[in-house]
Amino acid sequence: MNERERLAAPEHARNIEYQKALEHSNKTGKCIFCDPLGPQNVTLKVGKFWRCWWNPIPYKHLEGRHFIIASIKHAKDLSELESGAGDELLELVNWAKSEFPILQHVGIVIRNGNVEGTISHLHVHLQAPDGIHTCIAVFGKGQNWPQIQKLLDEEP
C-alpha cells in the first residue's frame, strides 16, 4: 500500500492506543471511520449521509468539546458525495449546536483529501474553545508536528 492508498497515518497519532488502531486499519484495510461504533465512539446522531460522535481522543483542552461528523460512505473528498449530503451536514451541525450549548461558538474544520492528518476519510471537526486555552485546527501533520504537539502539551 503506497502513501496515497493508506487509510491512516499512524505516525501522526496522539497516543499509542490510537497509533495501534491506525496501524490495524492499514493492515486490515478497514477504515476506523467507516465502522466507528466501538466502545469509545458513542454515536450521537446518524443521518442518511453522516454520523456524529464525541471525539474520544480530543486535542488538549477540548475534552468534551470536540465532536466528529464523518461521512457514512467511505469518501476522501466532498466531490464524492451524493446530492443532499451538504444540506444534511449543515442540518447536523445545527442540530449539534442546538443540542449541546458548548457548541454555540465553534470552529468547524473539514478534513478533505489525502491522509496528511491521521484518517483518510472525509470528516468534520466541531471544536468549541473553552475561552482560556489555545484551540487549533490541524490540516496536515508534517515534519514539524512533534514540535507543535510539544508546544500544545506545554501550554498550561
mmCIF file with all atom_site columns, C-alpha atoms in Angstrom:
data_model
loop_
_atom_site.group_PDB
_atom_site.id
_atom_site.type_symbol
_atom_site.label_atom_id
_atom_site.label_alt_id
_atom_site.label_comp_id
_atom_site.label_asym_id
_atom_site.label_entity_id
_atom_site.label_seq_id
_atom_site.pdbx_PDB_ins_code
_atom_site.Cartn_x
_atom_site.Cartn_y
_atom_site.Cartn_z
_atom_site.occupancy
_atom_site.B_iso_or_equiv
_atom_site.pdbx_formal_charge
_atom_site.auth_seq_id
_atom_site.auth_comp_id
_atom_site.auth_asym_id
_atom_site.auth_atom_id
_atom_site.pdbx_PDB_model_num
ATOM 1   C CA . MET A 1 1   ? 0.000   0.000  0.000  1.00 0.00 ? 1   MET A CA 1
ATOM 2   C CA . ASN A 1 2   ? 1.594   3.322  -1.008 1.00 0.00 ? 2   ASN A CA 1
ATOM 3   C CA . GLU A 1 3   ? 1.305   6.685  0.769  1.00 0.00 ? 3   GLU A CA 1
ATOM 4   C CA . ARG A 1 4   ? -1.759  7.762  -1.212 1.00 0.00 ? 4   ARG A CA 1
ATOM 5   C CA . GLU A 1 5   ? -3.596  4.458  -0.629 1.00 0.00 ? 5   GLU A CA 1
ATOM 6   C CA . ARG A 1 6   ? -3.149  4.277  3.123  1.00 0.00 ? 6   ARG A CA 1
ATOM 7   C CA . LEU A 1 7   ? -6.291  4.576  5.205  1.00 0.00 ? 7   LEU A CA 1
ATOM 8   C CA . ALA A 1 8   ? -4.444  6.106  8.128  1.00 0.00 ? 8   ALA A CA 1
ATOM 9   C CA . ALA A 1 9   ? -1.172  7.727  9.174  1.00 0.00 ? 9   ALA A CA 1
ATOM 10  C CA . PRO A 1 10  ? -0.216  6.079  12.485 1.00 0.00 ? 10  PRO A CA 1
ATOM 11  C CA . GLU A 1 11  ? 2.915   8.208  12.764 1.00 0.00 ? 11  GLU A CA 1
ATOM 12  C CA . HIS A 1 12  ? 0.655   11.210 13.420 1.00 0.00 ? 12  HIS A CA 1
ATOM 13  C CA . ALA A 1 13  ? -1.378  9.606  16.224 1.00 0.00 ? 13  ALA A CA 1
ATOM 14  C CA . ARG A 1 14  ? -1.626  11.494 19.512 1.00 0.00 ? 14  ARG A CA 1
ATOM 15  C CA . ASN A 1 15  ? -1.175  8.422  21.698 1.00 0.00 ? 15  ASN A CA 1
ATOM 16  C CA . ILE A 1 16  ? -0.055  4.797  21.480 1.00 0.00 ? 16  ILE A CA 1
ATOM 17  C CA . GLU A 1 17  ? -3.583  3.340  21.656 1.00 0.00 ? 17  GLU A CA 1
ATOM 18  C CA . TYR A 1 18  ? -4.705  5.469  18.722 1.00 0.00 ? 18  TYR A CA 1
ATOM 19  C CA . GLN A 1 19  ? -1.498  4.628  16.845 1.00 0.00 ? 19  GLN A CA 1
ATOM 20  C CA . LYS A 1 20  ? -2.210  0.901  17.213 1.00 0.00 ? 20  LYS A CA 1
ATOM 21  C CA . ALA A 1 21  ? -5.768  1.379  15.926 1.00 0.00 ? 21  ALA A CA 1
ATOM 22  C CA . LEU A 1 22  ? -4.460  3.237  12.881 1.00 0.00 ? 22  LEU A CA 1
ATOM 23  C CA . GLU A 1 23  ? -1.815  0.588  12.195 1.00 0.00 ? 23  GLU A CA 1
ATOM 24  C CA . HIS A 1 24  ? -4.521  -2.084 12.414 1.00 0.00 ? 24  HIS A CA 1
ATOM 25  C CA . SER A 1 25  ? -6.655  -0.083 9.971  1.00 0.00 ? 25  SER A CA 1
ATOM 26  C CA . ASN A 1 26  ? -3.854  -0.072 7.391  1.00 0.00 ? 26  ASN A CA 1
ATOM 27  C CA . LYS A 1 27  ? -3.090  -3.756 7.949  1.00 0.00 ? 27  LYS A CA 1
ATOM 28  C CA . THR A 1 28  ? -6.695  -4.958 7.619  1.00 0.00 ? 28  THR A CA 1
ATOM 29  C CA . GLY A 1 29  ? -7.853  -2.406 5.063  1.00 0.00 ? 29  GLY A CA 1
ATOM 30  C CA . LYS A 1 30  ? -10.774 -1.428 7.324  1.00 0.00 ? 30  LYS A CA 1
ATOM 31  C CA . CYS A 1 31  ? -11.295 2.287  7.871  1.00 0.00 ? 31  CYS A CA 1
ATOM 32  C CA . ILE A 1 32  ? -11.955 3.145  11.512 1.00 0.00 ? 32  ILE A CA 1
ATOM 33  C CA . PHE A 1 33  ? -14.419 5.879  10.495 1.00 0.00 ? 33  PHE A CA 1
ATOM 34  C CA . CYS A 1 34  ? -16.463 3.516  8.309  1.00 0.00 ? 34  CYS A CA 1
ATOM 35  C CA . ASP A 1 35  ? -17.302 1.462  11.404 1.00 0.00 ? 35  ASP A CA 1
ATOM 36  C CA . PRO A 1 36  ? -16.701 3.770  14.371 1.00 0.00 ? 36  PRO A CA 1
ATOM 37  C CA . LEU A 1 37  ? -19.222 2.181  16.670 1.00 0.00 ? 37  LEU A CA 1
ATOM 38  C CA . GLY A 1 38  ? -16.799 0.606  19.131 1.00 0.00 ? 38  GLY A CA 1
ATOM 39  C CA . PRO A 1 39  ? -16.998 1.299  22.855 1.00 0.00 ? 39  PRO A CA 1
ATOM 40  C CA . GLN A 1 40  ? -15.115 4.600  22.510 1.00 0.00 ? 40  GLN A CA 1
ATOM 41  C CA . ASN A 1 41  ? -17.379 6.150  19.887 1.00 0.00 ? 41  ASN A CA 1
ATOM 42  C CA . VAL A 1 42  ? -20.912 6.596  21.137 1.00 0.00 ? 42  VAL A CA 1
ATOM 43  C CA . THR A 1 43  ? -22.825 7.849  18.122 1.00 0.00 ? 43  THR A CA 1
ATOM 44  C CA . LEU A 1 44  ? -24.991 10.849 18.956 1.00 0.00 ? 44  LEU A CA 1
ATOM 45  C CA . LYS A 1 45  ? -26.941 11.103 15.696 1.00 0.00 ? 45  LYS A CA 1
ATOM 46  C CA . VAL A 1 46  ? -26.993 9.288  12.363 1.00 0.00 ? 46  VAL A CA 1
ATOM 47  C CA . GLY A 1 47  ? -28.443 10.601 9.131  1.00 0.00 ? 47  GLY A CA 1
ATOM 48  C CA . LYS A 1 48  ? -28.532 9.248  5.598  1.00 0.00 ? 48  LYS A CA 1
ATOM 49  C CA . PHE A 1 49  ? -25.041 10.588 4.761  1.00 0.00 ? 49  PHE A CA 1
ATOM 50  C CA . TRP A 1 50  ? -23.345 11.463 8.084  1.00 0.00 ? 50  TRP A CA 1
ATOM 51  C CA . ARG A 1 51  ? -22.911 10.302 11.669 1.00 0.00 ? 51  ARG A CA 1
ATOM 52  C CA . CYS A 1 52  ? -21.825 12.364 14.670 1.00 0.00 ? 52  CYS A CA 1
ATOM 53  C CA . TRP A 1 53  ? -19.969 11.381 17.850 1.00 0.00 ? 53  TRP A CA 1
ATOM 54  C CA . TRP A 1 54  ? -17.786 12.905 20.555 1.00 0.00 ? 54  TRP A CA 1
ATOM 55  C CA . ASN A 1 55  ? -14.111 12.607 19.678 1.00 0.00 ? 55  ASN A CA 1
ATOM 56  C CA . PRO A 1 56  ? -12.733 10.038 22.161 1.00 0.00 ? 56  PRO A CA 1
ATOM 57  C CA . ILE A 1 57  ? -9.202  11.374 21.588 1.00 0.00 ? 57  ILE A CA 1
ATOM 58  C CA . PRO A 1 58  ? -9.660  15.165 21.542 1.00 0.00 ? 58  PRO A CA 1
ATOM 59  C CA . TYR A 1 59  ? -6.884  17.688 21.291 1.00 0.00 ? 59  TYR A CA 1
ATOM 60  C CA . LYS A 1 60  ? -5.686  19.060 24.624 1.00 0.00 ? 60  LYS A CA 1
ATOM 61  C CA . HIS A 1 61  ? -8.176  21.454 26.269 1.00 0.00 ? 61  HIS A CA 1
ATOM 62  C CA . LEU A 1 62  ? -11.004 20.168 24.063 1.00 0.00 ? 62  LEU A CA 1
ATOM 63  C CA . GLU A 1 63  ? -12.140 17.293 26.305 1.00 0.00 ? 63  GLU A CA 1
ATOM 64  C CA . GLY A 1 64  ? -15.947 17.135 25.968 1.00 0.00 ? 64  GLY A CA 1
ATOM 65  C CA . ARG A 1 65  ? -15.781 19.994 23.463 1.00 0.00 ? 65  ARG A CA 1
ATOM 66  C CA . HIS A 1 66  ? -14.643 18.153 20.309 1.00 0.00 ? 66  HIS A CA 1
ATOM 67  C CA . PHE A 1 67  ? -17.124 16.365 18.051 1.00 0.00 ? 67  PHE A CA 1
ATOM 68  C CA . ILE A 1 68  ? -16.590 14.408 14.835 1.00 0.00 ? 68  ILE A CA 1
ATOM 69  C CA . ILE A 1 69  ? -19.052 14.231 11.947 1.00 0.00 ? 69  ILE A CA 1
ATOM 70  C CA . ALA A 1 70  ? -17.972 11.642 9.373  1.00 0.00 ? 70  ALA A CA 1
ATOM 71  C CA . SER A 1 71  ? -19.475 10.605 6.080  1.00 0.00 ? 71  SER A CA 1
ATOM 72  C CA . ILE A 1 72  ? -21.138 7.202  6.293  1.00 0.00 ? 72  ILE A CA 1
ATOM 73  C CA . LYS A 1 73  ? -19.919 6.344  2.788  1.00 0.00 ? 73  LYS A CA 1
ATOM 74  C CA . HIS A 1 74  ? -16.140 5.996  2.655  1.00 0.00 ? 74  HIS A CA 1
ATOM 75  C CA . ALA A 1 75  ? -15.081 9.106  0.791  1.00 0.00 ? 75  ALA A CA 1
ATOM 76  C CA . LYS A 1 76  ? -11.976 11.262 0.792  1.00 0.00 ? 76  LYS A CA 1
ATOM 77  C CA . ASP A 1 77  ? -13.358 14.306 -0.984 1.00 0.00 ? 77  ASP A CA 1
ATOM 78  C CA . LEU A 1 78  ? -16.565 16.335 -0.861 1.00 0.00 ? 78  LEU A CA 1
ATOM 79  C CA . SER A 1 79  ? -16.926 15.818 -4.618 1.00 0.00 ? 79  SER A CA 1
ATOM 80  C CA . GLU A 1 80  ? -17.567 12.097 -3.985 1.00 0.00 ? 80  GLU A CA 1
ATOM 81  C CA . LEU A 1 81  ? -20.772 12.734 -2.028 1.00 0.00 ? 81  LEU A CA 1
ATOM 82  C CA . GLU A 1 82  ? -24.303 12.419 -3.322 1.00 0.00 ? 82  GLU A CA 1
ATOM 83  C CA . SER A 1 83  ? -26.667 15.318 -3.804 1.00 0.00 ? 83  SER A CA 1
ATOM 84  C CA . GLY A 1 84  ? -28.215 16.286 -0.477 1.00 0.00 ? 84  GLY A CA 1
ATOM 85  C CA . ALA A 1 85  ? -25.175 15.396 1.630  1.00 0.00 ? 85  ALA A CA 1
ATOM 86  C CA . GLY A 1 86  ? -24.153 19.036 2.011  1.00 0.00 ? 86  GLY A CA 1
ATOM 87  C CA . ASP A 1 87  ? -27.606 20.036 3.225  1.00 0.00 ? 87  ASP A CA 1
ATOM 88  C CA . GLU A 1 88  ? -27.632 17.168 5.714  1.00 0.00 ? 88  GLU A CA 1
ATOM 89  C CA . LEU A 1 89  ? -24.194 18.162 7.006  1.00 0.00 ? 89  LEU A CA 1
ATOM 90  C CA . LEU A 1 90  ? -25.420 21.689 7.750  1.00 0.00 ? 90  LEU A CA 1
ATOM 91  C CA . GLU A 1 91  ? -28.528 20.256 9.422  1.00 0.00 ? 91  GLU A CA 1
ATOM 92  C CA . LEU A 1 92  ? -26.342 18.016 11.596 1.00 0.00 ? 92  LEU A CA 1
ATOM 93  C CA . VAL A 1 93  ? -24.061 20.910 12.580 1.00 0.00 ? 93  VAL A CA 1
ATOM 94  C CA . ASN A 1 94  ? -27.120 22.985 13.528 1.00 0.00 ? 94  ASN A CA 1
ATOM 95  C CA . TRP A 1 95  ? -28.583 20.027 15.444 1.00 0.00 ? 95  TRP A CA 1
ATOM 96  C CA . ALA A 1 96  ? -25.332 19.632 17.414 1.00 0.00 ? 96  ALA A CA 1
ATOM 97  C CA . LYS A 1 97  ? -25.238 23.362 18.178 1.00 0.00 ? 97  LYS A CA 1
ATOM 98  C CA . SER A 1 98  ? -28.815 23.289 19.499 1.00 0.00 ? 98  SER A CA 1
ATOM 99  C CA . GLU A 1 99  ? -28.364 20.009 21.402 1.00 0.00 ? 99  GLU A CA 1
ATOM 100 C CA . PHE A 1 100 ? -25.038 20.920 23.048 1.00 0.00 ? 100 PHE A CA 1
ATOM 101 C CA . PRO A 1 101 ? -24.822 24.512 24.340 1.00 0.00 ? 101 PRO A CA 1
ATOM 102 C CA . ILE A 1 102 ? -20.999 24.356 24.447 1.00 0.00 ? 102 ILE A CA 1
ATOM 103 C CA . LEU A 1 103 ? -21.077 24.374 20.641 1.00 0.00 ? 103 LEU A CA 1
ATOM 104 C CA . GLN A 1 104 ? -22.651 27.833 20.335 1.00 0.00 ? 104 GLN A CA 1
ATOM 105 C CA . HIS A 1 105 ? -19.249 29.252 19.364 1.00 0.00 ? 105 HIS A CA 1
ATOM 106 C CA . VAL A 1 106 ? -17.486 26.547 17.407 1.00 0.00 ? 106 VAL A CA 1
ATOM 107 C CA . GLY A 1 107 ? -14.661 26.067 14.943 1.00 0.00 ? 107 GLY A CA 1
ATOM 108 C CA . ILE A 1 108 ? -15.622 23.877 12.005 1.00 0.00 ? 108 ILE A CA 1
ATOM 109 C CA . VAL A 1 109 ? -12.836 22.093 10.139 1.00 0.00 ? 109 VAL A CA 1
ATOM 110 C CA . ILE A 1 110 ? -13.469 19.784 7.182  1.00 0.00 ? 110 ILE A CA 1
ATOM 111 C CA . ARG A 1 111 ? -10.846 17.060 6.666  1.00 0.00 ? 111 ARG A CA 1
ATOM 112 C CA . ASN A 1 112 ? -10.915 16.602 2.905  1.00 0.00 ? 112 ASN A CA 1
ATOM 113 C CA . GLY A 1 113 ? -8.336  14.808 0.765  1.00 0.00 ? 113 GLY A CA 1
ATOM 114 C CA . ASN A 1 114 ? -5.389  12.529 1.413  1.00 0.00 ? 114 ASN A CA 1
ATOM 115 C CA . VAL A 1 115 ? -4.048  11.170 4.695  1.00 0.00 ? 115 VAL A CA 1
ATOM 116 C CA . GLU A 1 116 ? -1.755  14.032 5.727  1.00 0.00 ? 116 GLU A CA 1
ATOM 117 C CA . GLY A 1 117 ? -3.646  14.134 9.016  1.00 0.00 ? 117 GLY A CA 1
ATOM 118 C CA . THR A 1 118 ? -4.423  10.736 10.510 1.00 0.00 ? 118 THR A CA 1
ATOM 119 C CA . ILE A 1 119 ? -7.612  9.323  8.936  1.00 0.00 ? 119 ILE A CA 1
ATOM 120 C CA . SER A 1 120 ? -8.120  9.244  5.174  1.00 0.00 ? 120 SER A CA 1
ATOM 121 C CA . HIS A 1 121 ? -11.896 9.568  5.398  1.00 0.00 ? 121 HIS A CA 1
ATOM 122 C CA . LEU A 1 122 ? -13.972 12.693 4.836  1.00 0.00 ? 122 LEU A CA 1
ATOM 123 C CA . HIS A 1 123 ? -14.867 14.122 8.231  1.00 0.00 ? 123 HIS A CA 1
ATOM 124 C CA . VAL A 1 124 ? -15.647 17.332 10.046 1.00 0.00 ? 124 VAL A CA 1
ATOM 125 C CA . HIS A 1 125 ? -14.332 18.508 13.408 1.00 0.00 ? 125 HIS A CA 1
ATOM 126 C CA . LEU A 1 126 ? -16.549 20.672 15.603 1.00 0.00 ? 126 LEU A CA 1
ATOM 127 C CA . GLN A 1 127 ? -14.222 22.234 18.175 1.00 0.00 ? 127 GLN A CA 1
ATOM 128 C CA . ALA A 1 128 ? -15.528 24.510 20.916 1.00 0.00 ? 128 ALA A CA 1
ATOM 129 C CA . PRO A 1 129 ? -12.790 26.539 22.605 1.00 0.00 ? 129 PRO A CA 1
ATOM 130 C CA . ASP A 1 130 ? -13.074 26.989 26.358 1.00 0.00 ? 130 ASP A CA 1
ATOM 131 C CA . GLY A 1 131 ? -12.187 30.681 26.176 1.00 0.00 ? 131 GLY A CA 1
ATOM 132 C CA . ILE A 1 132 ? -8.967  30.146 28.133 1.00 0.00 ? 132 ILE A CA 1
ATOM 133 C CA . HIS A 1 133 ? -6.688  27.852 26.151 1.00 0.00 ? 133 HIS A CA 1
ATOM 134 C CA . THR A 1 134 ? -5.462  27.772 22.571 1.00 0.00 ? 134 THR A CA 1
ATOM 135 C CA . CYS A 1 135 ? -7.657  25.793 20.204 1.00 0.00 ? 135 CYS A CA 1
ATOM 136 C CA . ILE A 1 136 ? -6.033  24.759 16.948 1.00 0.00 ? 136 ILE A CA 1
ATOM 137 C CA . ALA A 1 137 ? -7.187  23.175 13.735 1.00 0.00 ? 137 ALA A CA 1
ATOM 138 C CA . VAL A 1 138 ? -4.590  20.843 12.260 1.00 0.00 ? 138 VAL A CA 1
ATOM 139 C CA . PHE A 1 139 ? -4.860  20.405 8.485  1.00 0.00 ? 139 PHE A CA 1
ATOM 140 C CA . GLY A 1 140 ? -1.726  18.384 7.929  1.00 0.00 ? 140 GLY A CA 1
ATOM 141 C CA . LYS A 1 141 ? 0.786   16.910 10.308 1.00 0.00 ? 141 LYS A CA 1
ATOM 142 C CA . GLY A 1 142 ? 4.084   17.406 8.538  1.00 0.00 ? 142 GLY A CA 1
ATOM 143 C CA . GLN A 1 143 ? 7.614   17.141 9.812  1.00 0.00 ? 143 GLN A CA 1
ATOM 144 C CA . ASN A 1 144 ? 7.069   19.881 12.394 1.00 0.00 ? 144 ASN A CA 1
ATOM 145 C CA . TRP A 1 145 ? 4.114   18.069 14.037 1.00 0.00 ? 145 TRP A CA 1
ATOM 146 C CA . PRO A 1 146 ? 6.186   16.827 17.028 1.00 0.00 ? 146 PRO A CA 1
ATOM 147 C CA . GLN A 1 147 ? 7.248   20.398 17.834 1.00 0.00 ? 147 GLN A CA 1
ATOM 148 C CA . ILE A 1 148 ? 3.689   21.696 17.549 1.00 0.00 ? 148 ILE A CA 1
ATOM 149 C CA . GLN A 1 149 ? 2.374   18.861 19.706 1.00 0.00 ? 149 GLN A CA 1
ATOM 150 C CA . LYS A 1 150 ? 5.055   19.597 22.325 1.00 0.00 ? 150 LYS A CA 1
ATOM 151 C CA . LEU A 1 151 ? 4.060   23.271 22.424 1.00 0.00 ? 151 LEU A CA 1
ATOM 152 C CA . LEU A 1 152 ? 0.421   22.313 22.940 1.00 0.00 ? 152 LEU A CA 1
ATOM 153 C CA . ASP A 1 153 ? 1.320   19.848 25.676 1.00 0.00 ? 153 ASP A CA 1
ATOM 154 C CA . GLU A 1 154 ? 3.363   22.512 27.487 1.00 0.00 ? 154 GLU A CA 1
ATOM 155 C CA . GLU A 1 155 ? 0.550   25.062 27.472 1.00 0.00 ? 155 GLU A CA 1
ATOM 156 C CA . PRO A 1 156 ? -0.994  25.322 30.966 1.00 0.00 ? 156 PRO A CA 1
#
